[in-house]
CSV table of C-alpha atoms and ligand atoms in Angstrom, one decimal:
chain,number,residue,atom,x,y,z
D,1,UNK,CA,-13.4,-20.4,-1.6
D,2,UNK,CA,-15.8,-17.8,-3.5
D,3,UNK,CA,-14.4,-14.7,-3.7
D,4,UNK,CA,-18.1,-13.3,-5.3
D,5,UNK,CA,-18.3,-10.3,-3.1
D,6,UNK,CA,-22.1,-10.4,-1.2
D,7,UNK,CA,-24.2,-7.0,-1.8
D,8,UNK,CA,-23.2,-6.1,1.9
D,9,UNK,CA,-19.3,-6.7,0.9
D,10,UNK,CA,-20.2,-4.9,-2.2
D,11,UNK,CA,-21.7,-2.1,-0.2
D,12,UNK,CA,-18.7,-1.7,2.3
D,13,UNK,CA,-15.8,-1.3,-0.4
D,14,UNK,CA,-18.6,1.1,-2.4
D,15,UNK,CA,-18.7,3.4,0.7
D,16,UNK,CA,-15.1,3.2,1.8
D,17,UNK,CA,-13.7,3.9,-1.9
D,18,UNK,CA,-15.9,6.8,-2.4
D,19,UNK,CA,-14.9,8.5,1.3
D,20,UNK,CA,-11.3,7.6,0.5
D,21,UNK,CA,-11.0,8.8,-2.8
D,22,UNK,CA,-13.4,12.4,-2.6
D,23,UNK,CA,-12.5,12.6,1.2
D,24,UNK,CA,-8.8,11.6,1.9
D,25,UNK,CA,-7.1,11.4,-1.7
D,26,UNK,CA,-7.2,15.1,-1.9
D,27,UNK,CA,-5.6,16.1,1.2
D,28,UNK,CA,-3.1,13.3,1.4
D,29,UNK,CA,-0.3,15.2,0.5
D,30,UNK,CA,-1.5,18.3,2.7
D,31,UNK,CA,-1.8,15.7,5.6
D,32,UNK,CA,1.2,14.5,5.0
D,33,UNK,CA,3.3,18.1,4.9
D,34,UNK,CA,1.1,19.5,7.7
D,35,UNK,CA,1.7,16.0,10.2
D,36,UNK,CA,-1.9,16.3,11.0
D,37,UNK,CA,-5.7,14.6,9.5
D,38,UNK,CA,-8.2,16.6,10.5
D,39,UNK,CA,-10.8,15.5,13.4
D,40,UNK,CA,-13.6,15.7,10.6
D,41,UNK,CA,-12.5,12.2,9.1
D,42,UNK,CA,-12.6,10.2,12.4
D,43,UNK,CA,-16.4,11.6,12.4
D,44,UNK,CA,-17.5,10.9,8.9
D,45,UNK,CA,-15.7,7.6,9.5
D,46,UNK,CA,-18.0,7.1,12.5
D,47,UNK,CA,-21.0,8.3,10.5
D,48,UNK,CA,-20.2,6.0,7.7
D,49,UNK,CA,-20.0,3.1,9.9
D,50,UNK,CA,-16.6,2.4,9.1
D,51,UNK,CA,-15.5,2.5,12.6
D,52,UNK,CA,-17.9,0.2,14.0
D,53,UNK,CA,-16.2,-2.4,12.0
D,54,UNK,CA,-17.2,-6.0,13.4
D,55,UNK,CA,-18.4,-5.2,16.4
D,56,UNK,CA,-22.2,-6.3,17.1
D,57,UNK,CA,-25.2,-3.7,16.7
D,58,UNK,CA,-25.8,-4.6,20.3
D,59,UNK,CA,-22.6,-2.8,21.1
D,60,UNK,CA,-23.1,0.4,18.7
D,61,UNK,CA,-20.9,-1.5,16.1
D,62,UNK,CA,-21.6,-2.4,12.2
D,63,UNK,CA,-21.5,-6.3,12.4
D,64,UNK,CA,-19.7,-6.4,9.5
D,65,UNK,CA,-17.7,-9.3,8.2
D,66,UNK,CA,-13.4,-9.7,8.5
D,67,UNK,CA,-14.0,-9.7,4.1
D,68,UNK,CA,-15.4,-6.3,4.6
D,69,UNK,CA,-13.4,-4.9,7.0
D,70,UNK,CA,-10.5,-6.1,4.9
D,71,UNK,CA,-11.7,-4.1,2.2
D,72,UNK,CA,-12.0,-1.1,3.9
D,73,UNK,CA,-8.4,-1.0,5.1
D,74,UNK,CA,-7.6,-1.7,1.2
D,75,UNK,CA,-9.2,1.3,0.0
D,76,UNK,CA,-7.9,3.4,2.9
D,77,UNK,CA,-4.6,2.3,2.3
D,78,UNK,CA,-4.9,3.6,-1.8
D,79,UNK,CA,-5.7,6.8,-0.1
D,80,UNK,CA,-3.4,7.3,2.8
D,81,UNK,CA,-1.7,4.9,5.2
D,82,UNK,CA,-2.1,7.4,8.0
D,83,UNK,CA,-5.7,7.4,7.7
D,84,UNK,CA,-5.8,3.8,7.5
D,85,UNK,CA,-3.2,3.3,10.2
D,86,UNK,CA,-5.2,5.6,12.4
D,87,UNK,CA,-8.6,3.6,12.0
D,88,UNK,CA,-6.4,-0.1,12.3
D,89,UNK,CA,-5.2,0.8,16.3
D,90,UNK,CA,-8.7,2.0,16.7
D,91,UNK,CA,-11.0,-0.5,15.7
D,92,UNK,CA,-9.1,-3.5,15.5
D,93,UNK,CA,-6.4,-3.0,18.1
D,94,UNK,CA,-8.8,-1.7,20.6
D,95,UNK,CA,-12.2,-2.1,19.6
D,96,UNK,CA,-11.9,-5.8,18.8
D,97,UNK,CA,-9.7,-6.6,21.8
D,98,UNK,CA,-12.1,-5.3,24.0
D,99,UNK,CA,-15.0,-6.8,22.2
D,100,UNK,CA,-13.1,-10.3,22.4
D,101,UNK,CA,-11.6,-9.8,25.8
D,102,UNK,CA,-13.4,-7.6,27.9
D,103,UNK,CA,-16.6,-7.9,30.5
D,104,UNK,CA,-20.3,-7.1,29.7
D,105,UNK,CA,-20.0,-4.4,32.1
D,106,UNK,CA,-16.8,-2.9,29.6
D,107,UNK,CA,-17.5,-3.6,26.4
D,108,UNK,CA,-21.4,-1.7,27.0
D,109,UNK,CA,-19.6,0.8,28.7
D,110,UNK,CA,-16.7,1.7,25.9
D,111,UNK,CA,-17.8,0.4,22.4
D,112,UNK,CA,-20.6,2.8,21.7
D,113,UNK,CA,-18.0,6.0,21.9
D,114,UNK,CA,-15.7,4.2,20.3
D,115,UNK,CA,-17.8,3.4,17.4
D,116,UNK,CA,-19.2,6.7,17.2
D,117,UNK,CA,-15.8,7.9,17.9
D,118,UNK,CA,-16.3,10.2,20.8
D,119,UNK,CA,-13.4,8.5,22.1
D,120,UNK,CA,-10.3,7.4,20.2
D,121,UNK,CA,-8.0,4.5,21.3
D,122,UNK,CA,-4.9,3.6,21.5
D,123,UNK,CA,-2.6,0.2,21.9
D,124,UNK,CA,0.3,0.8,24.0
D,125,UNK,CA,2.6,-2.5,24.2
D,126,UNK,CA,6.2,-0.9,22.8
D,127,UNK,CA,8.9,0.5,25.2
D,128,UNK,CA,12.6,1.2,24.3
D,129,UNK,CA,13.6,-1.9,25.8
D,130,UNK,CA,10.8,-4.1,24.4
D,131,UNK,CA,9.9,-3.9,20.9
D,132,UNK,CA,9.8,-7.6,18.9
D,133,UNK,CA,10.2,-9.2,22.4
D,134,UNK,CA,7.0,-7.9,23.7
D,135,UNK,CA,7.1,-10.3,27.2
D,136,UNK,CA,10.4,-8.0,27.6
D,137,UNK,CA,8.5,-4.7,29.0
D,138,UNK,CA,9.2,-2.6,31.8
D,139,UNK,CA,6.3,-0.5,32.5
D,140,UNK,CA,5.0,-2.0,36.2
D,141,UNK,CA,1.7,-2.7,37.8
D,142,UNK,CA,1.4,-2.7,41.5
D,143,UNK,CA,-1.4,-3.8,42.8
D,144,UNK,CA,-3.2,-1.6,45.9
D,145,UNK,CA,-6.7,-1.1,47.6
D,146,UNK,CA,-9.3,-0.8,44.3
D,147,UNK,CA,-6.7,-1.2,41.7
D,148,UNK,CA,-3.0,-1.1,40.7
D,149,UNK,CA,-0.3,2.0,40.3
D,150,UNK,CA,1.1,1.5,36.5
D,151,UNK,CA,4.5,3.4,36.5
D,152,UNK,CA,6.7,2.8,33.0
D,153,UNK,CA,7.3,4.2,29.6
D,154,UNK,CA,5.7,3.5,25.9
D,155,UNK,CA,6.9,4.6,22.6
D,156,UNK,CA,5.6,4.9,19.2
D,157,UNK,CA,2.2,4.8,20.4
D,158,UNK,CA,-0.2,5.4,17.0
D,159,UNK,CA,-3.3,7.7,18.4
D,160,UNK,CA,-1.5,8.7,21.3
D,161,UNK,CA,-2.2,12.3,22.1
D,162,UNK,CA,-5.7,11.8,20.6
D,163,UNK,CA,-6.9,9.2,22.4
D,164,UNK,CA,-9.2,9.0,25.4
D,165,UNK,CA,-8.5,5.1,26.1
D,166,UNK,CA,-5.1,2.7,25.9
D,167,UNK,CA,-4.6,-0.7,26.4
D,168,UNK,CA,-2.0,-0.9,28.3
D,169,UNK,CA,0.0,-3.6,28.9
D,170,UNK,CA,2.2,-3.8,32.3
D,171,UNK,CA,4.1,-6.6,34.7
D,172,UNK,CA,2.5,-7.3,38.3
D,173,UNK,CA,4.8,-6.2,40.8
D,174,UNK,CA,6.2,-8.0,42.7
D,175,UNK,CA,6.2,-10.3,40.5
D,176,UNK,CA,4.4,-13.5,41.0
D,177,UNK,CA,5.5,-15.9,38.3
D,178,UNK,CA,9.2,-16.8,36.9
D,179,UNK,CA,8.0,-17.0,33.0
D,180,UNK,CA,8.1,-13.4,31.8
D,181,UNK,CA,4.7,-13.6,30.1
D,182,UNK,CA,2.9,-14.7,32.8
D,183,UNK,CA,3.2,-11.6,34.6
D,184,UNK,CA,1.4,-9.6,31.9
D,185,UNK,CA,-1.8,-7.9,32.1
D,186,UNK,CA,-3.8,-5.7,30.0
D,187,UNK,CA,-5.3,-2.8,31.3
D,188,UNK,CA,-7.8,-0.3,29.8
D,189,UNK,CA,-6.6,3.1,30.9
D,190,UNK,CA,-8.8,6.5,30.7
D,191,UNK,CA,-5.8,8.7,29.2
D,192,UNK,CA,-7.0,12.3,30.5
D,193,UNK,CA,-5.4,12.0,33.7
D,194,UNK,CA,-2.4,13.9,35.4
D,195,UNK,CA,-0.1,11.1,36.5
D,196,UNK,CA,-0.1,10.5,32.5
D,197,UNK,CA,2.7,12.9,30.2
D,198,UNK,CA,2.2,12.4,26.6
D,199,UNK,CA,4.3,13.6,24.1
D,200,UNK,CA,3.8,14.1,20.3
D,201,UNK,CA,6.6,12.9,18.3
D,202,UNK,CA,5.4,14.9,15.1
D,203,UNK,CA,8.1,15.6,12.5
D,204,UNK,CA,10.2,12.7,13.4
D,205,UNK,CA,9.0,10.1,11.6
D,206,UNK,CA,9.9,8.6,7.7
D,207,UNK,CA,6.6,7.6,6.8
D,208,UNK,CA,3.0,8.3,8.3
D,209,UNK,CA,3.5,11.6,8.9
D,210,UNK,CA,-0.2,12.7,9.3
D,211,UNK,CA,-0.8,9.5,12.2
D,212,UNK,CA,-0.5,10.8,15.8
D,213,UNK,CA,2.5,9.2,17.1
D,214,UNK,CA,3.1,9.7,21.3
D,215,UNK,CA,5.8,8.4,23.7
D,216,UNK,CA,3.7,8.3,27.2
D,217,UNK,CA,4.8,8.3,30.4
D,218,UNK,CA,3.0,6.7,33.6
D,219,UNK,CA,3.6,7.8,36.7
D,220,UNK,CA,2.3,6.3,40.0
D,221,UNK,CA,-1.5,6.6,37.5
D,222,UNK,CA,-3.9,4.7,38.9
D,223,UNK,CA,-6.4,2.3,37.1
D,224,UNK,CA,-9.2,0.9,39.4
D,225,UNK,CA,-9.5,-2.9,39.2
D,226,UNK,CA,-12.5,-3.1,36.9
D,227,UNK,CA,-11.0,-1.7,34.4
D,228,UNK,CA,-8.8,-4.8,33.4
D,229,UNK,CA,-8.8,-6.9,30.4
D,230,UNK,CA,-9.7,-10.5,31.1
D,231,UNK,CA,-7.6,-10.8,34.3
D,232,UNK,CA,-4.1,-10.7,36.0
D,233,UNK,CA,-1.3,-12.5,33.8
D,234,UNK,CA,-4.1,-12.7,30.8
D,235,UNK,CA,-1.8,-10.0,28.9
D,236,UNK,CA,0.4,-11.2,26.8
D,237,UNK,CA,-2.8,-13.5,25.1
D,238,UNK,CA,-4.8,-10.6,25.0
D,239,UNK,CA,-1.6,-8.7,23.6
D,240,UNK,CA,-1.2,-11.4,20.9
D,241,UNK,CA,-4.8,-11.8,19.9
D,242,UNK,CA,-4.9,-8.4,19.1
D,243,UNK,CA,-2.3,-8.1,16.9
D,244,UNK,CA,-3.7,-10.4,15.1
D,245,UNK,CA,-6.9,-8.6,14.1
D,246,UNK,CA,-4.2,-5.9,13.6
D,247,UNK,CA,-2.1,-7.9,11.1
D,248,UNK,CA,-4.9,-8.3,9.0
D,249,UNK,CA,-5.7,-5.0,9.0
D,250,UNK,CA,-1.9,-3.8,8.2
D,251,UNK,CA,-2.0,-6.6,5.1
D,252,UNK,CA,-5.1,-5.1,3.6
D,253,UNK,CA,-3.1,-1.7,4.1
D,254,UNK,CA,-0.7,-2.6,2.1
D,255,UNK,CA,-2.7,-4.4,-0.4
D,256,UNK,CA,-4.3,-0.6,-1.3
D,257,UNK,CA,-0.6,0.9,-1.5
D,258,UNK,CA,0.4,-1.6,-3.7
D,259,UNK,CA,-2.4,-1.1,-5.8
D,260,UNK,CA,-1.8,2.7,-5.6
D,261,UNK,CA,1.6,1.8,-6.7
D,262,UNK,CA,0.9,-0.1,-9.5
D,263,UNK,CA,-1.8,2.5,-10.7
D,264,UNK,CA,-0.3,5.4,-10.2
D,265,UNK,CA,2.7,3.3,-12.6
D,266,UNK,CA,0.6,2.2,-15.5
D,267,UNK,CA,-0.8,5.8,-15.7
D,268,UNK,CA,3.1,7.6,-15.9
D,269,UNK,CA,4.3,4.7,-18.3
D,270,UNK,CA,1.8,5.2,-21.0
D,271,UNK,CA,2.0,8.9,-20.8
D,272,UNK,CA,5.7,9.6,-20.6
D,273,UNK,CA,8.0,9.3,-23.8
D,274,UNK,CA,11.9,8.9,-24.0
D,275,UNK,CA,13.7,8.0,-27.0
D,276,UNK,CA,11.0,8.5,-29.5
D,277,UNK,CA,8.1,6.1,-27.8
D,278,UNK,CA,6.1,5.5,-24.8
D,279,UNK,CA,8.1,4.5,-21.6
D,280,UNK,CA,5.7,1.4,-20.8
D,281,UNK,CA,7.0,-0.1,-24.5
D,282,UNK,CA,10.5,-0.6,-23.5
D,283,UNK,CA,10.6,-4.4,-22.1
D,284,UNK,CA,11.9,-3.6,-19.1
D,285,UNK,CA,9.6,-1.1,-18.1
D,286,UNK,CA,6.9,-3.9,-18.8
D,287,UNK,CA,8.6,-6.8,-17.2
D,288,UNK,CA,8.7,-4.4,-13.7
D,289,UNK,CA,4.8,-3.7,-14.3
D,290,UNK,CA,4.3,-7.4,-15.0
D,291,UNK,CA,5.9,-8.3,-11.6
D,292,UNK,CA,3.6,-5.3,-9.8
D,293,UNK,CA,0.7,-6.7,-11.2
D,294,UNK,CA,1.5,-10.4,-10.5
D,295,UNK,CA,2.6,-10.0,-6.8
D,296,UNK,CA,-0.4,-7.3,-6.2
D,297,UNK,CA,-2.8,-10.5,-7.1
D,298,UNK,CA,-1.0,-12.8,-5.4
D,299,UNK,CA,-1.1,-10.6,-2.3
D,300,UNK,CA,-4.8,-10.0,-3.1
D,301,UNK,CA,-5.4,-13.7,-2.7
D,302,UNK,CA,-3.6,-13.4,0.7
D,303,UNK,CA,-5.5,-11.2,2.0
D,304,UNK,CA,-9.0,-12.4,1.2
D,305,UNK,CA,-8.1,-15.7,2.3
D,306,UNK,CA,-7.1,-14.8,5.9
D,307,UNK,CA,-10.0,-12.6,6.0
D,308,UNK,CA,-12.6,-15.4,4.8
D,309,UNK,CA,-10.6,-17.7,7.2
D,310,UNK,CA,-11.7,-15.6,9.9
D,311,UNK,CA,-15.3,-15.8,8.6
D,312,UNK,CA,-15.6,-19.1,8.3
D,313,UNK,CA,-14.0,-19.0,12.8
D,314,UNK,CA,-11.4,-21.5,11.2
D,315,UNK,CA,-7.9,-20.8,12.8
D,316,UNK,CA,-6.0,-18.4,10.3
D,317,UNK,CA,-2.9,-17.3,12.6
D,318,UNK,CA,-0.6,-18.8,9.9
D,319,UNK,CA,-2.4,-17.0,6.9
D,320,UNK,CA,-3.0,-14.1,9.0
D,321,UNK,CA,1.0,-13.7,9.1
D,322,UNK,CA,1.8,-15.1,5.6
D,323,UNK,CA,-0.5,-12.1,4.5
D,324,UNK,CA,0.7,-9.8,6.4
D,325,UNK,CA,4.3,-10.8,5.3
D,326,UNK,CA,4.1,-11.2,1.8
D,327,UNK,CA,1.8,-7.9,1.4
D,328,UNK,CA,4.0,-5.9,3.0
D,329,UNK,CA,7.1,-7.2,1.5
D,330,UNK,CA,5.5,-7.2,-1.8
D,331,UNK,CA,3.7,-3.7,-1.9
D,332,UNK,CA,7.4,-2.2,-0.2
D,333,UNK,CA,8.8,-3.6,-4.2
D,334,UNK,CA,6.0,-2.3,-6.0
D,335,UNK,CA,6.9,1.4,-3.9
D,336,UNK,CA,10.2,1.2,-5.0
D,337,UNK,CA,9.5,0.5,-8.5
D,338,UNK,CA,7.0,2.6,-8.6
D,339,UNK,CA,9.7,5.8,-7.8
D,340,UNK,CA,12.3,4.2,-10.2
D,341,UNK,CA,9.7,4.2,-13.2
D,342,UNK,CA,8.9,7.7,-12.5
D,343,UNK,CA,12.3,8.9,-12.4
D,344,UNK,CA,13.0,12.2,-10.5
D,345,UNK,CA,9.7,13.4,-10.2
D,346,UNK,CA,9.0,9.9,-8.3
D,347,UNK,CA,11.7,11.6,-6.3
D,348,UNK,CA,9.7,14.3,-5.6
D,349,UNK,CA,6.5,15.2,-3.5
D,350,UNK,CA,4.9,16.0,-7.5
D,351,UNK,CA,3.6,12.7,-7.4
D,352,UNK,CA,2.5,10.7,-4.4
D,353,UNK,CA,4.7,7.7,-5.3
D,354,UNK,CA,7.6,9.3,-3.0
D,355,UNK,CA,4.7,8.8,0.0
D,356,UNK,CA,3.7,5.4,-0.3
D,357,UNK,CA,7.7,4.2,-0.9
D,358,UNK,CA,7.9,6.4,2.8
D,359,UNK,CA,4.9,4.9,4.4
D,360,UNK,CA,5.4,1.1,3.4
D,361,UNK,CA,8.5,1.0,5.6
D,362,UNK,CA,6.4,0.8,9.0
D,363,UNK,CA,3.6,-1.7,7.7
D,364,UNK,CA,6.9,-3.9,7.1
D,365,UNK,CA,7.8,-2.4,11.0
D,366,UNK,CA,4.9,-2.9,13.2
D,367,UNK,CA,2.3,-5.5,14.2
D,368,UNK,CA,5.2,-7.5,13.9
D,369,UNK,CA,8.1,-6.9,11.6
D,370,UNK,CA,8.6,-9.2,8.0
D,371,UNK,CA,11.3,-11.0,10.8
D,372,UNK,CA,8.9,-12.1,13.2
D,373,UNK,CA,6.2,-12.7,10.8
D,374,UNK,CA,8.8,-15.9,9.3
D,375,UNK,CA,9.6,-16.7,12.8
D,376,UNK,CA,5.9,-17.1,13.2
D,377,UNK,CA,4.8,-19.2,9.8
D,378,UNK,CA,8.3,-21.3,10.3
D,379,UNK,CA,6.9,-22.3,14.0
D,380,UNK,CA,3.3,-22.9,12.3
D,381,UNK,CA,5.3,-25.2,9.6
D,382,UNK,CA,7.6,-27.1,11.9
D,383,UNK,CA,5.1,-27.5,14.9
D,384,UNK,CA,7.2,-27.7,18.5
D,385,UNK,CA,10.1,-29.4,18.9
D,386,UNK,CA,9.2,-32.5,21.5
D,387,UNK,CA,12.3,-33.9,22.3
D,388,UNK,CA,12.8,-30.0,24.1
D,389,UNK,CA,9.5,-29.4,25.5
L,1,LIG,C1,4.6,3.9,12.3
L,1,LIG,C2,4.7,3.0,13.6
L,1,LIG,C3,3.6,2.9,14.4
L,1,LIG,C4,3.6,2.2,15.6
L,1,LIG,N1,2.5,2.1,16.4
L,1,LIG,C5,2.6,1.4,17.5
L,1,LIG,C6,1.4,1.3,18.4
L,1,LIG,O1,0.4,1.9,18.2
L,1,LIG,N2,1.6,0.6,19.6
L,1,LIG,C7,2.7,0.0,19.9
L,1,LIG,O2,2.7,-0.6,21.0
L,1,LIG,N3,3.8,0.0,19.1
L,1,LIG,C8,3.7,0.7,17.9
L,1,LIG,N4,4.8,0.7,17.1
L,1,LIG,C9,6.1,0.0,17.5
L,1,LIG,C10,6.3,-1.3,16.7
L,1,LIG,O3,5.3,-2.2,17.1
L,1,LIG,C11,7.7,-1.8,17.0
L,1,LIG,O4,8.6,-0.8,16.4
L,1,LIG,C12,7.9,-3.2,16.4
L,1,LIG,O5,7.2,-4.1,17.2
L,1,LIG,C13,9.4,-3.5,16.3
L,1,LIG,O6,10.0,-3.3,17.5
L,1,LIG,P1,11.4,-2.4,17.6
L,1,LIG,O7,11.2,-1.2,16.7
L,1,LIG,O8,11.8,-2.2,19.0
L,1,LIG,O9,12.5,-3.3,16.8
L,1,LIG,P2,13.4,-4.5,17.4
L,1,LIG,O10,12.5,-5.5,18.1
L,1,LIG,O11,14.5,-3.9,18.2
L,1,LIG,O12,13.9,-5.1,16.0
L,1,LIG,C14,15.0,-4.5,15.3
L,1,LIG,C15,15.3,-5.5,14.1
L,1,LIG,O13,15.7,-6.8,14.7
L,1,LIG,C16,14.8,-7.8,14.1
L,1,LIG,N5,14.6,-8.8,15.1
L,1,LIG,C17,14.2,-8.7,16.4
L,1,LIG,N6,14.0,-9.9,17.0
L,1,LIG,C18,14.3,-10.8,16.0
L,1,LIG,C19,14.3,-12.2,16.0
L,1,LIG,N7,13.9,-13.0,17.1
L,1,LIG,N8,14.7,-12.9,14.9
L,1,LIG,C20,15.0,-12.2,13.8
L,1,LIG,N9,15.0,-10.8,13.7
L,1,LIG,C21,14.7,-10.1,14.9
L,1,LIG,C22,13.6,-7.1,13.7
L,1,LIG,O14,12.8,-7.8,12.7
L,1,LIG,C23,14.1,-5.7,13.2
L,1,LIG,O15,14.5,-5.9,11.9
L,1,LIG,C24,4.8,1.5,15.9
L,1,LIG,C25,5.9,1.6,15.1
L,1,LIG,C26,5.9,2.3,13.9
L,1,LIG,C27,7.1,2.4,13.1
C-alpha cells in the first residue's frame, strides 16, 4: 500500500480544505445555533464538484476515486459534521446506490441533478420499530396497475424536508416470501407529492443540529413501477450495499473531528497556564495528547485502507466496518478529552470542542452503531457456523 497521494488526490483534499475551512469553519457555530446550513453550500459543493463524488462524467459525476472521496469527508468533518453528514446521505447513500443499483434509463435520468444538486436526496430505511434490525420495517408496498401504494412511517431521516428524491425501502404486501428480508424492495420516490407529510424534527437533536432531520409519513403515495431499484425483494442488498459506501463516508467523518479534536487541543495546551507553567507540560496533559495523536493515526490508517480497498475492487466490507468502528470510537475519546483539557470553557459554546464531543455521538449511532459494526467484523472473523447452516 502507497499512501503517496496522486496530483488528482492532492487536488481533491486541496479544494475540499479550502471550501471547508473559508466556507463552513466560520459559520459552524452559527449553523449550529440557528439548526440550519444555508442552500448556498449544497451549490458551491455542486460547483466544486464535490458532490459528483465517484460517479462517471457520463452521468454528470466527478469520477473521482473512494481515496478522494475519503478525503473530502475528512476535511468536512474538521469543519462541521452537519455539512459532512448532509453531503454523506447525498452522494454516497443515494447517489452511489443508484449509480450501483439502478437502470440506464434511472441513473441518466437522476444523477445529473443530483450532481449539480438541483435535487437533494435522502435514505429513508429507519422506522420506530426497525432501527439496527433493518429487515424488521413496517412501511408496506402494495403492488397495483403501474406501480405499488407505499403506506408506513420513517424517522430520523437526514435531508428529509430538503430533498426532492428518497430511497425508500418497503415490504411487498401480501407478502410473498417467509424470510423477512426477502420481501424488501427499494424504491426511488419523488418526495413533492401530497400523499407524503414530512416533518422537521429541528431543535431536538444532541448533536448535528444544522443537518435536516424529518420523520415522513406515506400514505396510500404512489410510485410507478419504473421507479424501483434493481427489483422486487432486491432491498435489503441494495439497503446493505449502500451503507457501506456510507460507512466509509461516516469513518472519514470522524477521522476530520478527531483531528479537529486533537488540534483545537495542542493549540489550548500550549497557550493556557496553571500553576506557574504551560498546561501541555504537566505529564498528564501530554500522555492524553499522546493517546489523541496515536489513535488519530491509527484511525488514519483505517480509513485510507478501506478506501484504497475499494480502489483496488478488492472486497473491503470487513475494513469498511473496522474503520468505521474504530474511527468513531476513537475520535468520540479524543472529543471528550478534548472538553476535559479545556476545562469549562470546553464546556461552553466559546470554543467548538463542546460541538464535535455533541456531534460524534451519532457517527457512533448511524450507518450502523459501534454494536453492529463488532457484530459485523466478529461474523467476518469467525465465517458461518456449518454445523447450523
Ligand atoms: C443524526 C442521525 C441521522 C440519521 N440519519 C438517518 C437517515 O438518513 N436514514 C435512516 O434511515 N436512518 C437514519 N438514522 C437512524 C439510524 O440509522 C438508527 O438510529 C440506527 O440504525 C440505530 O437504530 P436505533 O436508533 O433504532 O437503535 P436500536 O437498533 O434500537 O439500538 C439501541 C441499542 O441497542 C444496540 N443493539 C441493537 N441490536 C443489537 C445487537 N444485535 N447486538 C448488540 N447490540 C444491539 C445498539 O447498538 C444500540 O446501542 C439517523 C440517526 C441519527 C442519530
Amino acid at each position: 500500500m502507497d499512501f503517496t497521494f496522486s496530483p488528482q488526490q492532492q487536488q481533491w483534499q486541496r479544494i475540499a480544505r479550502e471550501f471547508a475551512q473559508t466556507r463552513v469553519c466560520p459559520i459552524a457555530r452559527e449553523m449550529d445555533e440557528s439548526g440550519k446550513m444555508p442552500h448556498s453550500l449544497v451549490s458551491e459543493m455542486a460547483t466544486l464538484g464535490l458532490l459528483g463524488a465517484t460517479i462517471g462524467k457520463a452521468y454528470g459525476g466527478s469520477e473521482m476515486d473512494h481515496l478522494s472521496l475519503a478525503l473530502i469527508y475528512e476535511e468536512l468533518g474538521r469543519a462541521c459534521s452537519s455539512v459532512r453528514g448532509f453531503m454523506t446521505v447525498h452522494s454516497s447513500l443515494v447517489m452511489q446506490c443508484i449509480n450501483y443499483w439502478g437502470s440506464e434509463d434511472q441513473k441518466k435520468k437522476l444523477l445529473p441533478l443530483l450532481a449539480r444538486g438541483e435535487t437533494i436526496g435522502c435514505y429513508a430505511l429507519t422506522e420506530p420499530e426497525a432501527g439496527s434490525d433493518a429487515a424488521a420495517i413496517q412501511t408496506t408496498a402494495q403492488k397495483i396497475e403501474g406501480g405499488y401504494l407505499l403506506n408506513g412511517e420513517k424517522i430520523w431521516i437526514t435531508n428529509g424536508n430538503i430533498a426532492g428524491l428518497a430511497i425508500v425501502f418497503a415490504k411487498l404486501d401480501p407478502i410473498k416470501d417467509a424470510k423477512p428480508h426477502n420481501n424488501i424492495t427499494a424504491f426511488l420516490v419523488p418526495l413533492d407529492q401530497p400523499d407524503i407529510d414530512r416533518r422537521a424534527m429541528r431543535g431536538q437533536e444532541l448533536g448535528h443540529r444544522a443537518s435536516d432531520h424529518a420523520n415522513i409519513t406515506f400514505k396510500n403515495c404512489f410510485v410507478s413501477e419504473d421507479m424501483i431499484l434493481d427489483g422486487e425483494g432486491m432491498g435489503f442488498k441494495v439497503a446493505m450495499s449502500a451503507l457501506e459506501h456510507g460507512r466509509l463516508g461516516v469513518a472519514a467523518g470522524a477521522l476530520g473531528v478527531h483531528q479537529a479534536c486533537f488540534d483545537a487541543s495542542v493549540d489550548y495546551t500550549r497557550k493556557r497556564r496553571q500553576f506557574g507553567q504551560r498546561i501541555g507540560d504537566f505529564e498528564m496533559v501530554q500522555s492524553t495528547i499522546a493517546e489523541m495523536k496515536a489513535s488519530l493515526d491509527a484511525s488514519r490508517l483505517l480509513v485510507y485502507r478501506a478506501a484504497w480497498l475499494k480502489d483496488q475492487g478488492q472486497p473491503s466490507k470487513l475494513e469498511t466496518s473496522i474503520a468505521k468502528y474504530y474511527a468513531t470510537e476513537a475520535a468520540a475519546k479524543a472529543a471528550s478529552e478534548a472538553v476535559l483539557l479545556h476545562g469549562n470553557r470546553g464546556y461552553s459554546n466559546e470554543y467548538p470542542v463542546e460541538r464535535y464531543y455533541r456531534d460524534i455521538k451519532g457517527l457512533q449511532i448511524y450507518e450502523g452503531t459501534s454494536h453492529i459494526q463488532q457484530i459485523v467484523i466478529a461474523r467476518e472473523v469467525l465465517g458461518k457456523d456449518e454445523a447450523k447452516s
